[in-house]
XYZ file of N, CA, C and O in Angstrom:
812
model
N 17.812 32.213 5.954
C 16.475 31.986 5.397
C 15.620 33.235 5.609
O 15.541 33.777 6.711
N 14.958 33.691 4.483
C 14.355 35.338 4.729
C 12.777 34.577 4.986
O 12.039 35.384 5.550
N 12.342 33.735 4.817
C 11.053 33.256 5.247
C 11.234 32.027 5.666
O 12.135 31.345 5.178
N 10.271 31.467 6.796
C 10.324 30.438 7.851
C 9.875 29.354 7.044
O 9.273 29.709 6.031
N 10.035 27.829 7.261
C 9.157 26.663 6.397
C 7.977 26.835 6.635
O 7.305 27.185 5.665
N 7.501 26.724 7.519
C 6.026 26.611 7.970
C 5.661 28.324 7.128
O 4.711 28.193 6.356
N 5.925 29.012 7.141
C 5.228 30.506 6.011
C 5.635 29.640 4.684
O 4.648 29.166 4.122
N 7.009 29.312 4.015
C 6.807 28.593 3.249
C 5.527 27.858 3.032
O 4.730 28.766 2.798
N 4.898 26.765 2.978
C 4.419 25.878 3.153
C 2.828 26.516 3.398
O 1.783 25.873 3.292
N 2.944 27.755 3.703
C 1.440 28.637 3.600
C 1.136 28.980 2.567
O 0.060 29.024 1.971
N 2.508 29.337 2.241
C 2.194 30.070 0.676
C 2.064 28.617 -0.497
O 1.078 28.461 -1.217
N 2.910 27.943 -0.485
C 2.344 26.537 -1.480
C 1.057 26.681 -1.332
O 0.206 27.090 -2.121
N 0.992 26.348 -0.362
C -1.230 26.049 -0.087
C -2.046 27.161 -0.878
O -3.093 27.112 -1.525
N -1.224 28.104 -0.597
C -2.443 29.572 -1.278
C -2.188 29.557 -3.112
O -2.991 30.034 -3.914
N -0.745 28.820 -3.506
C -0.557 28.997 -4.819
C -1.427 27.521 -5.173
O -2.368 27.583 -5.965
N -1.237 26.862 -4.853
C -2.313 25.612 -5.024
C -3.571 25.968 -5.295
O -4.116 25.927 -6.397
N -4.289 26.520 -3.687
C -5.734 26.805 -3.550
C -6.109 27.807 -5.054
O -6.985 27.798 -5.919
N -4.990 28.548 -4.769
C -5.759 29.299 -6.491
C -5.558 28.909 -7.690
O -6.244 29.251 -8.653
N -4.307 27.935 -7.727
C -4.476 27.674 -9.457
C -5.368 26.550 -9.470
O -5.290 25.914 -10.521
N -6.334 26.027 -8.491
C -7.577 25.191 -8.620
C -8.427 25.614 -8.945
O -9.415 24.914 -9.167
N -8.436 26.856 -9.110
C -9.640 27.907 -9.798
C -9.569 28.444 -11.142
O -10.567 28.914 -11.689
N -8.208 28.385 -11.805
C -7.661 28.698 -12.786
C -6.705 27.890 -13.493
O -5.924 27.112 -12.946
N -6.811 28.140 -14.949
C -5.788 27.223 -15.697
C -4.174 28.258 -15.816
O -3.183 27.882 -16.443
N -4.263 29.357 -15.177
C -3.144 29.966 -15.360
C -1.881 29.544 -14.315
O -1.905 28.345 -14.038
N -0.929 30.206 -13.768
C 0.357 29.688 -13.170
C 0.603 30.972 -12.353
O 0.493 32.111 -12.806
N 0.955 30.641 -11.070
C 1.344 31.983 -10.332
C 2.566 31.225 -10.141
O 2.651 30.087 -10.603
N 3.641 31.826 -9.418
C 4.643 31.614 -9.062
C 5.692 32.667 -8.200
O 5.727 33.864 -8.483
N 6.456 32.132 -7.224
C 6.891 33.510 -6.226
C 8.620 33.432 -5.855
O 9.409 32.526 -5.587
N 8.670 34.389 -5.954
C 9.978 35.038 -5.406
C 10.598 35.586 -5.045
O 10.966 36.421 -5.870
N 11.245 35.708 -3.754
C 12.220 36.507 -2.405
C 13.880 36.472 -2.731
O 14.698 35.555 -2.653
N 13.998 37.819 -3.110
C 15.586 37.919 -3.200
C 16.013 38.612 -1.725
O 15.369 39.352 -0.981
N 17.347 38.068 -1.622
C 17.911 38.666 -0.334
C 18.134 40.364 -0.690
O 17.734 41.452 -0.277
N 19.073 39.791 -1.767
C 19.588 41.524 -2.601
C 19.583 40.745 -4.169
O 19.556 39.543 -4.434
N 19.627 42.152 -5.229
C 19.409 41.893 -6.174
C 20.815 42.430 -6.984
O 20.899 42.370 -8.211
N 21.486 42.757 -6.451
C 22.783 43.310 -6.443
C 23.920 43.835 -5.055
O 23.581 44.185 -3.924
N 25.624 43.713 -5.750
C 26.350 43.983 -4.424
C 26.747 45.523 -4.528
O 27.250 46.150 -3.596
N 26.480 46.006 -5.681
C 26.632 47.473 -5.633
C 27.927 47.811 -5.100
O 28.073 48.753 -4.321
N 29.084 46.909 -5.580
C 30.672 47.030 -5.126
C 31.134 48.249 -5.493
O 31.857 48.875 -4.718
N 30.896 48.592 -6.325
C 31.678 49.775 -7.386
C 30.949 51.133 -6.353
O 31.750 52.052 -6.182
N 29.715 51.312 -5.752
C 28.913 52.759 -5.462
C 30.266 52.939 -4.605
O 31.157 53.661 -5.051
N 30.432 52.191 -3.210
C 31.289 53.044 -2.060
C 33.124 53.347 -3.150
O 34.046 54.058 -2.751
N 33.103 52.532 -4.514
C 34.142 53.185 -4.730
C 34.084 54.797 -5.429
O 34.889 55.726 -5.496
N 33.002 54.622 -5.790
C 33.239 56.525 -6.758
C 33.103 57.375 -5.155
O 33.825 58.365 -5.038
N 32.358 57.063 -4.161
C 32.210 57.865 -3.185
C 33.612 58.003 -2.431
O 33.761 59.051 -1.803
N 34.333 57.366 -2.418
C 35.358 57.417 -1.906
C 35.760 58.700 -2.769
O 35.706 59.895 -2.480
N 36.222 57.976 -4.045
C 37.393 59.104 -5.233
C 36.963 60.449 -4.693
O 37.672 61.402 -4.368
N 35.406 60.294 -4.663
C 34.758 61.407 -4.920
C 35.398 62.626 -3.435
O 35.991 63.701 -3.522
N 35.071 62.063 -2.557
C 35.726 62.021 -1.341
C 37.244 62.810 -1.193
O 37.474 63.921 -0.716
N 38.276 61.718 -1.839
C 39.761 61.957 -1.874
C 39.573 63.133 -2.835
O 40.359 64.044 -2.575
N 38.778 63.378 -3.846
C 39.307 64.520 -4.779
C 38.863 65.767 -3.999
O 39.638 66.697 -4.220
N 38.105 66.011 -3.359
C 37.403 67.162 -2.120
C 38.478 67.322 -1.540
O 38.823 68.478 -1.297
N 39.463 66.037 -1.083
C 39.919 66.583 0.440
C 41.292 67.707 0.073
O 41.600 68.460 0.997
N 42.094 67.820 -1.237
C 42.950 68.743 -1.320
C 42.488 70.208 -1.003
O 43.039 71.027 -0.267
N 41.353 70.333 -1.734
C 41.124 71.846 -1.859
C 40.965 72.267 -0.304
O 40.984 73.492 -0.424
N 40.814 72.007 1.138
C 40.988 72.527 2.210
C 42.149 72.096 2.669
O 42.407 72.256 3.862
N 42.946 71.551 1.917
C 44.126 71.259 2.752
C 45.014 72.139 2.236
O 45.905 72.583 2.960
N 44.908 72.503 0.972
C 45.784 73.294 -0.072
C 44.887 74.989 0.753
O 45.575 75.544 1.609
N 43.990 75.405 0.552
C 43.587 76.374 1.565
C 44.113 76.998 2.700
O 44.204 78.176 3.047
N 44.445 75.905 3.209
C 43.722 76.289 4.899
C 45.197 75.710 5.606
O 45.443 75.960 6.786
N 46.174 74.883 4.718
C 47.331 74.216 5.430
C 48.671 74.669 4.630
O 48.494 75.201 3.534
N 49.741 74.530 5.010
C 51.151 74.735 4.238
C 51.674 72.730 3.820
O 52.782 72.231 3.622
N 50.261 72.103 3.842
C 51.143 70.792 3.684
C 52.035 70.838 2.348
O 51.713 71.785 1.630
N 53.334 69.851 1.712
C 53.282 69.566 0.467
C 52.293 68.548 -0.429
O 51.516 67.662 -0.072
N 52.569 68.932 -1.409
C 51.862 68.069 -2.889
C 52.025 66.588 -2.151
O 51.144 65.730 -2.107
N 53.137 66.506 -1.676
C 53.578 65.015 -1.309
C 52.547 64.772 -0.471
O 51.636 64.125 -0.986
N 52.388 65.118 0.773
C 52.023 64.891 2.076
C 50.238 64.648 1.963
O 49.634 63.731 2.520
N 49.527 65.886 0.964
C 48.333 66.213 0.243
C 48.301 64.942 -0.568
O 47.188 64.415 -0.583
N 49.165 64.371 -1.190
C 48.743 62.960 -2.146
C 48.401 62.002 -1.101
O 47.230 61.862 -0.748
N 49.625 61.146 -0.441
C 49.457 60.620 0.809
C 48.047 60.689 1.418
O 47.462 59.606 1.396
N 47.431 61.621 1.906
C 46.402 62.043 2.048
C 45.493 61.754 1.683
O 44.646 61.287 2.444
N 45.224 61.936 0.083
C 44.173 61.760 -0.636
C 43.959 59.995 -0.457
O 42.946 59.339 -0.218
N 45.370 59.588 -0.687
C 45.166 58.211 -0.890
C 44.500 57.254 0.629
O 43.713 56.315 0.522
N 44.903 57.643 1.609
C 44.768 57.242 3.016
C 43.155 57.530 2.889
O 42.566 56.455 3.004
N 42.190 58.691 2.678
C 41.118 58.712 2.523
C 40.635 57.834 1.637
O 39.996 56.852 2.015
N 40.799 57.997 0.791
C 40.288 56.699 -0.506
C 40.221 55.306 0.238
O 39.229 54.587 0.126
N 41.035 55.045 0.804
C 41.280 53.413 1.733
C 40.463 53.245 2.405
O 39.770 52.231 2.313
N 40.175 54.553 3.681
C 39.668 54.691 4.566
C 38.016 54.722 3.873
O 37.232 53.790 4.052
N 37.721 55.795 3.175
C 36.142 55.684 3.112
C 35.743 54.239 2.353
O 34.735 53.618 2.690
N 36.618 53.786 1.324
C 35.902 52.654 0.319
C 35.992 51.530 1.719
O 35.022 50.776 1.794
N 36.784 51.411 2.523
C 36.394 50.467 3.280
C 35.228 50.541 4.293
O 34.473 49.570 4.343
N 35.052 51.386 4.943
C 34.041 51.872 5.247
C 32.858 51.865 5.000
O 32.097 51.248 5.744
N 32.447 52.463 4.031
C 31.240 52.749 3.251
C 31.173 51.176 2.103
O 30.405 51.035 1.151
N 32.080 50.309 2.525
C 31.632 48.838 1.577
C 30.995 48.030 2.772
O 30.500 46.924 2.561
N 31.009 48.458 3.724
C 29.997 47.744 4.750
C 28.847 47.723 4.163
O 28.277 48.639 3.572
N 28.428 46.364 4.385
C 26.529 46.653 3.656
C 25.826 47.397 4.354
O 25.150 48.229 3.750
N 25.739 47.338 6.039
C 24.813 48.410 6.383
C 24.803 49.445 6.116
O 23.726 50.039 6.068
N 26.155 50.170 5.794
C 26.379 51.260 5.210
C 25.758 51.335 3.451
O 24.724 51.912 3.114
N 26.669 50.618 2.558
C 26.877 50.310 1.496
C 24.952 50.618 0.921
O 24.555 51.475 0.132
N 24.199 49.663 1.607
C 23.294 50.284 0.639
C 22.272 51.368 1.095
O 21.147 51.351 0.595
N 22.579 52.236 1.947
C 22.363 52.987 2.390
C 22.578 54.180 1.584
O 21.682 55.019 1.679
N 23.753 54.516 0.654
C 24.608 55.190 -0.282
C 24.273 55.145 -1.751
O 24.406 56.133 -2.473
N 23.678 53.550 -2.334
C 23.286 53.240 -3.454
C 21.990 54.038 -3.873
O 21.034 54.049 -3.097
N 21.928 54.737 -5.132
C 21.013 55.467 -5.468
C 19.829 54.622 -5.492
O 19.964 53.466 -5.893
N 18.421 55.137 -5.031
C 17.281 54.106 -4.968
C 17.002 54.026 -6.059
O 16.837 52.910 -6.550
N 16.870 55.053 -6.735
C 16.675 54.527 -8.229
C 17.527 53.316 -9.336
O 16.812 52.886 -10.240
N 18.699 52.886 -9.292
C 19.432 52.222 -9.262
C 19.376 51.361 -8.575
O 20.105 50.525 -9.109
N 18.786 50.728 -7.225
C 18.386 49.740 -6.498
C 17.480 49.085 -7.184
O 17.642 47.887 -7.414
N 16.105 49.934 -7.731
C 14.815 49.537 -8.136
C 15.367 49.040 -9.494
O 15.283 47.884 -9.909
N 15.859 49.934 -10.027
C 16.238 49.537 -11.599
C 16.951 47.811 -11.762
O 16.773 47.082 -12.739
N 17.872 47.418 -10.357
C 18.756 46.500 -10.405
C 17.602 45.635 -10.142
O 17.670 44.741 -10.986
N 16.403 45.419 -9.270
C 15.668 44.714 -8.845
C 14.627 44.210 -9.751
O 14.308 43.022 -9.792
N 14.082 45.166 -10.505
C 13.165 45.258 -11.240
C 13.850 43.892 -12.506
O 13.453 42.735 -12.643
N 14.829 44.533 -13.157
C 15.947 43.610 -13.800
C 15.983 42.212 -13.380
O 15.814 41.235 -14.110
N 16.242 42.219 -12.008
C 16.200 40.488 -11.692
C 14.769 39.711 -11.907
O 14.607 38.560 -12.314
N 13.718 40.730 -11.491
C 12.599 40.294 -11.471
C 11.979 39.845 -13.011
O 11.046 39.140 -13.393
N 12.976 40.613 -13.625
C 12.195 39.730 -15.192
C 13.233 38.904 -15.835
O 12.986 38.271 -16.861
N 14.639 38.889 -15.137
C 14.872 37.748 -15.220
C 14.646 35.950 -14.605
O 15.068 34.897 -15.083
N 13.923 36.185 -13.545
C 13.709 35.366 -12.716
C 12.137 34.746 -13.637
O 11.882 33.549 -13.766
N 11.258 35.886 -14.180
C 9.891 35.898 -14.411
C 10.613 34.294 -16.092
O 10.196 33.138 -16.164
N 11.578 34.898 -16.961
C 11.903 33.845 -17.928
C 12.867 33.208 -17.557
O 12.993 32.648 -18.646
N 13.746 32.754 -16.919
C 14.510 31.926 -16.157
C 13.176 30.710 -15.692
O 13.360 29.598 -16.187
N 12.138 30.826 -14.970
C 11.552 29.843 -14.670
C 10.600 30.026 -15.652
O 9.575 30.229 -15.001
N 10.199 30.098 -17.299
C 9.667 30.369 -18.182
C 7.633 30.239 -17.633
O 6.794 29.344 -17.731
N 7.619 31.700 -17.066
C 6.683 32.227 -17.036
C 6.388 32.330 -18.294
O 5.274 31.866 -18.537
N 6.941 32.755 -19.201
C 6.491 33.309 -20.563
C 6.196 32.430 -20.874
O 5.131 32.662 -21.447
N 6.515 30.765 -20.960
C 5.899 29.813 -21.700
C 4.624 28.632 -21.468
O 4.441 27.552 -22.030
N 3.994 29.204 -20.599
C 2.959 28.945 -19.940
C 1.387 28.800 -20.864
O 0.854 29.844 -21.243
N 0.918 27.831 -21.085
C -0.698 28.033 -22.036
C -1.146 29.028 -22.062
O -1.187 29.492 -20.922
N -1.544 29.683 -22.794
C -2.506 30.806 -23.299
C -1.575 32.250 -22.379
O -2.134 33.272 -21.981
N -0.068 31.934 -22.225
C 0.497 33.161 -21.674
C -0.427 33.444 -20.377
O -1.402 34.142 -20.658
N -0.333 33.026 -18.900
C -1.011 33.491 -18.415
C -0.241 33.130 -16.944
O -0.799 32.650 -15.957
N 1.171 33.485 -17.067
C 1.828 33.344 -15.883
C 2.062 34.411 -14.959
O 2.053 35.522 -15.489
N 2.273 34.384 -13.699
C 2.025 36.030 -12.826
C 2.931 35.168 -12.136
O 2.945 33.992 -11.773
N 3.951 36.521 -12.062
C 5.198 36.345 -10.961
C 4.880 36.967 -9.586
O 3.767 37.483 -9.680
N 5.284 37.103 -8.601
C 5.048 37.744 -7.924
C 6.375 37.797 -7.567
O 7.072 36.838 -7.900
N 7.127 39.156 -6.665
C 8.610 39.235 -6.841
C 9.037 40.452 -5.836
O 8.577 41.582 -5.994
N 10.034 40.103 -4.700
C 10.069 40.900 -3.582
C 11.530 40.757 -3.284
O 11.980 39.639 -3.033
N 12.166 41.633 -3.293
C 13.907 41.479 -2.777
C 13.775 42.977 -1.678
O 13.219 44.074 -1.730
N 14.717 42.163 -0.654
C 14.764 42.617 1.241
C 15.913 43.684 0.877
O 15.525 44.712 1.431
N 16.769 43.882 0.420
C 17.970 44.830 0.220
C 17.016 45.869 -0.314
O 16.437 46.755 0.313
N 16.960 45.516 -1.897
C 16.280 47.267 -2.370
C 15.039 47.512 -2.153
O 14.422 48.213 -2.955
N 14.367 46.940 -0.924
C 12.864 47.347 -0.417
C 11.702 47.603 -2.225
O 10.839 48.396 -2.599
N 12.123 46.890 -2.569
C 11.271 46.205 -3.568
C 10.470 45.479 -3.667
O 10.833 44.543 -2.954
N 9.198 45.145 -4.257
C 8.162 44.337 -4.707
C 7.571 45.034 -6.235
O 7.522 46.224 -6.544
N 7.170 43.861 -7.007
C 6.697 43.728 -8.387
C 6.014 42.868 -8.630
O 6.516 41.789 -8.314
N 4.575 42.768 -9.281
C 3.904 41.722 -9.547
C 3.797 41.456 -11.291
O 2.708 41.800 -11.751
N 4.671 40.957 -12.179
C 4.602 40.727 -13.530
C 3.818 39.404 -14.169
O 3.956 38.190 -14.023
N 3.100 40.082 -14.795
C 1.673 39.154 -15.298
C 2.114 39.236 -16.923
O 2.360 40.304 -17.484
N 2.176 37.793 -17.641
C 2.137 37.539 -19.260
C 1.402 38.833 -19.777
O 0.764 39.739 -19.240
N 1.664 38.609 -20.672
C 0.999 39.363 -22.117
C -0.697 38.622 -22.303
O -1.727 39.032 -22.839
N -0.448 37.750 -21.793
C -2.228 37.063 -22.614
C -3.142 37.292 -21.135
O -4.331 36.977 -21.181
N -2.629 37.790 -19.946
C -3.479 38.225 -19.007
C -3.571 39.515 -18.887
O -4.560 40.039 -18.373
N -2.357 40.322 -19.433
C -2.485 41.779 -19.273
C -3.907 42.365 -20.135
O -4.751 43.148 -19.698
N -3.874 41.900 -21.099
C -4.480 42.267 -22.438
C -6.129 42.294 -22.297
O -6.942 42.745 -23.104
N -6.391 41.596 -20.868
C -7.862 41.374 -20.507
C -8.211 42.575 -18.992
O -9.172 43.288 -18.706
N -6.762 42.272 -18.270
C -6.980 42.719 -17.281
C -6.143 44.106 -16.458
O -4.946 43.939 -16.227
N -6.818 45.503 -16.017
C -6.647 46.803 -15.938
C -5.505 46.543 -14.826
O -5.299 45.455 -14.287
N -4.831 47.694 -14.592
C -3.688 47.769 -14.115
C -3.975 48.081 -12.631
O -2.986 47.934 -11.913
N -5.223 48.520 -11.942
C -5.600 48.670 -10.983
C -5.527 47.093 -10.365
O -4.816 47.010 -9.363
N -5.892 46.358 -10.627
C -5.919 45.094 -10.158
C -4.665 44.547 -10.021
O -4.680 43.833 -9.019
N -3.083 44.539 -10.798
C -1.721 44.458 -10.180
C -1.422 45.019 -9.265
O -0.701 44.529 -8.396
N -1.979 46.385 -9.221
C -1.579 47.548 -8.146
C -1.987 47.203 -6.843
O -1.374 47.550 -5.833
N -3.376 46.288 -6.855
C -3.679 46.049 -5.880
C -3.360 44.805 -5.020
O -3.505 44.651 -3.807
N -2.877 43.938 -5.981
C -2.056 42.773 -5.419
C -0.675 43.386 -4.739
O -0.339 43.191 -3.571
N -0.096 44.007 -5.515
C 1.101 44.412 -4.905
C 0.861 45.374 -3.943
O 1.846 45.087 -3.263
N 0.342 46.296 -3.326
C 0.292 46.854 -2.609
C -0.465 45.757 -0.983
O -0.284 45.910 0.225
N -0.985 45.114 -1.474
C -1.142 43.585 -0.337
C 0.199 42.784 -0.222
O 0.475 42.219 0.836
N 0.799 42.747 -1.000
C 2.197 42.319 -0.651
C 2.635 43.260 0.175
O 2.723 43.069 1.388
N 3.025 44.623 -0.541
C 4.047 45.167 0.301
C 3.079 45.607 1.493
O 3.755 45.623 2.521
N 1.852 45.945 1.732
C 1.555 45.412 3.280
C 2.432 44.721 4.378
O 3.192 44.974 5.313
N 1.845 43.672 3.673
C 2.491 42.353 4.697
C 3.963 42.473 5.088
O 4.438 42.251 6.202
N 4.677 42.908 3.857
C 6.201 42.916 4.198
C 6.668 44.358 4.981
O 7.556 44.479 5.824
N 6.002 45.141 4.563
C 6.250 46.419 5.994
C 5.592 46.120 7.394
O 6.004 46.911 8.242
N 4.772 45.289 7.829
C 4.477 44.562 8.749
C 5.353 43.387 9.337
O 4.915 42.527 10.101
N 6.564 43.464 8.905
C 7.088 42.303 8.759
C 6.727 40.935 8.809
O 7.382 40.062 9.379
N 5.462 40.744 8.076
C 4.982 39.315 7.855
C 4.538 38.942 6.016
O 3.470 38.760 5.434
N 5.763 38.960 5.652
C 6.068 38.714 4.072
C 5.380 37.517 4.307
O 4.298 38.104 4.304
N 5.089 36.457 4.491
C 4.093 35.406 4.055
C 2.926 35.500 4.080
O 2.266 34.607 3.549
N 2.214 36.712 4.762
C 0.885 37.168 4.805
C 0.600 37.775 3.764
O -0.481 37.632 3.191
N 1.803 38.769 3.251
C 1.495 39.627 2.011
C 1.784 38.270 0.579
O 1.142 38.089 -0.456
N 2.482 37.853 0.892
C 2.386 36.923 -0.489
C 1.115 35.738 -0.816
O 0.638 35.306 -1.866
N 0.909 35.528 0.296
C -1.006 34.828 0.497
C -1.987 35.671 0.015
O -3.030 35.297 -0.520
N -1.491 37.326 0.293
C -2.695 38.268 -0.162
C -2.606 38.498 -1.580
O -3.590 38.757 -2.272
N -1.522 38.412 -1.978
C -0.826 38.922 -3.120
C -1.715 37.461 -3.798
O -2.844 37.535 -4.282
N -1.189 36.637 -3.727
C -1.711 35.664 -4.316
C -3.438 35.112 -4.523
O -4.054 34.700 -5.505
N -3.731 35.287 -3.415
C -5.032 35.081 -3.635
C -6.117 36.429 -4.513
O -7.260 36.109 -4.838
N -5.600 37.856 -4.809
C -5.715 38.356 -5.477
C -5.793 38.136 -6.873
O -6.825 38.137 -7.544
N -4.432 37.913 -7.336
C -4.086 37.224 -8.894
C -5.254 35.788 -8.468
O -6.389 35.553 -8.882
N -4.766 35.373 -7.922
C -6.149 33.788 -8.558
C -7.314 33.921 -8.712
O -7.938 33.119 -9.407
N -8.118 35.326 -7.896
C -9.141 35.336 -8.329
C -9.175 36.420 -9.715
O -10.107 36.392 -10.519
N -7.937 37.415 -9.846
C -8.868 37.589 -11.560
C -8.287 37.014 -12.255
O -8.064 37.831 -13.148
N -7.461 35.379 -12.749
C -7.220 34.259 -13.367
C -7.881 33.995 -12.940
O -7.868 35.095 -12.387
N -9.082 33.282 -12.284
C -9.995 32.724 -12.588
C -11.010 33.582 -12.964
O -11.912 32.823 -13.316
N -11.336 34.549 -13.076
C -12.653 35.108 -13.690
C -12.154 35.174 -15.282
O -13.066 35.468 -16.055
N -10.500 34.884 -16.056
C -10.579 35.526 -17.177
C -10.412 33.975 -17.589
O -11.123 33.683 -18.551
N -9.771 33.102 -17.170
C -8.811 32.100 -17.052
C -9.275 30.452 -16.345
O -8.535 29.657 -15.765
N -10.903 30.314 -16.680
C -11.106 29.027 -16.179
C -10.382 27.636 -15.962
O -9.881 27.392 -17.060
N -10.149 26.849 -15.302
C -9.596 26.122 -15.647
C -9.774 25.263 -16.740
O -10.978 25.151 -16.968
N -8.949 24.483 -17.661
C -9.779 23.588 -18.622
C -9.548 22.445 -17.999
O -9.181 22.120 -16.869
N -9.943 21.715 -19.319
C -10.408 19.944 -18.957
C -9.312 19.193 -17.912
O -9.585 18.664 -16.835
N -7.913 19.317 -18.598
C -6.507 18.751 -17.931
C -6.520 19.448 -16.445
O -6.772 19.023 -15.317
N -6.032 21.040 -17.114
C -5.804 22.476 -16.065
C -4.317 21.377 -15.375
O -4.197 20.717 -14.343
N -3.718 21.548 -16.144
C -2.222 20.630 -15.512
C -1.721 21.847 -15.084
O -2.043 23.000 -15.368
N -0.650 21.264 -14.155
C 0.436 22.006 -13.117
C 1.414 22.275 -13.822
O 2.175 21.339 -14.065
N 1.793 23.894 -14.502
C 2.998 23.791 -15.228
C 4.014 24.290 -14.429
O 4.975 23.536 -14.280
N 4.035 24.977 -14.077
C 5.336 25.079 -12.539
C 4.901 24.822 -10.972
O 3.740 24.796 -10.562
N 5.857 24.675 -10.347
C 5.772 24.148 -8.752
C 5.357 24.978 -8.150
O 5.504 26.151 -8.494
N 4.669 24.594 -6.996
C 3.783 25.667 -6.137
C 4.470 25.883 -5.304
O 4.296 25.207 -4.291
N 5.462 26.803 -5.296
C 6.464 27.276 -3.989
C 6.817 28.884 -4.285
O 6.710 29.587 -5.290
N 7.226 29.091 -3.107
C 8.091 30.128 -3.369
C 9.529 30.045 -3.094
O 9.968 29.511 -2.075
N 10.383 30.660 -4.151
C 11.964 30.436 -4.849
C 12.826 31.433 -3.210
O 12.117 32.213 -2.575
N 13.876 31.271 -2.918
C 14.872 31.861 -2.189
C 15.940 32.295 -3.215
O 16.560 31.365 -3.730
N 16.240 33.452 -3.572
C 17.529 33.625 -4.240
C 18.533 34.510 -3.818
O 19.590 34.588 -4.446
């Protein structure tokens, strides 16, 4: 479990407390990892075994034979190695981390159809522990009112909290941010019904 029930159960309250102010929908989500990145420790390996002839062919009288052998025993040796996760994503390009994360995050955003929310006005909020990621993705019918300084600033209250290691503090901040500018654009109306659950998702 990457967050405790009782932080659970903080954050319901804060997604509650704000969509009582607003007819829009927040909604949250903690990935462990957003990918296993199996394949990185294998090119590092090859990459690895194809290096190791040229000092052996140099610097040794081994044969072709002995030099293959070789290559291959390295290949074994590093891909097992370097497929350790502590290792493993240590190796994965960050850019390629973010890219993989970012990806889940807008699949996760229409998977629980944020997009189909009244007047478009759903805000994800979205944090995975492997690629030291956070993203806050807001509909089309809230972007269109509201400046990009104001996402920036929710998310940067998230990732607060989570470099503090108290991710339920940053997702309370995060959240109570978005509810107040859904409610300044985004009153509630007459119904103001509950279109998704007030939790935050584990994936």
């Amino acid at each position: 479990m990457l967050i405790a029930q009782a932080d659970k159960d903080r954050i319901s309250a804060a997604i509650a407390a704000a969509e009582q102010t607003t007819s829009g929908e927040i909604f949250c989500v903690i990935a462990r990892q957003c990918g296993d990145y199996r394949t990185v420790p294998l090119v590092w390996a090859a990459a690895l075994a194809l290096l190791l002839p040229l000092p052996l062919i140099a610097l040794t009288a081994l044969p072709a034979s002995w030099i293959y052998i070789a290559q291959l025993a390295l290949f074994v040796v590093a891909a097992l190695i370097l497929s350790i996760p502590a290792i493993r994503f240590h190796i994965v390009p960050r850019r390629r981390m973010h890219q993989q994360a970012h990806a889940e995050a807008v699949r996760q955003f229409l998977a629980h159809g944020l997009h189909k929310t009244d007047n478009r006005t759903g805000v994800l909020i979205f944090a995975s522990e492997a690629e030291h990621y956070a993203e806050v993705i807001a509909d089309e019918g809230i972007v269109a009112k509201v400046p990009q300084q104001v996402w920036d600033e929710a998310l940067a209250a998230l990732i607060a909290g989570i470099a503090q290691r108290r991710a339920a503090d940053g997702f309370v901040a995060a959240i109570e941010r978005c509810g107040a500018v859904l409610a300044q654009h985004f009153p509630p109306g007459a119904l103001n019904r509950n279109e998704l659950p007030d939790k935050l998702i584990e994936i």
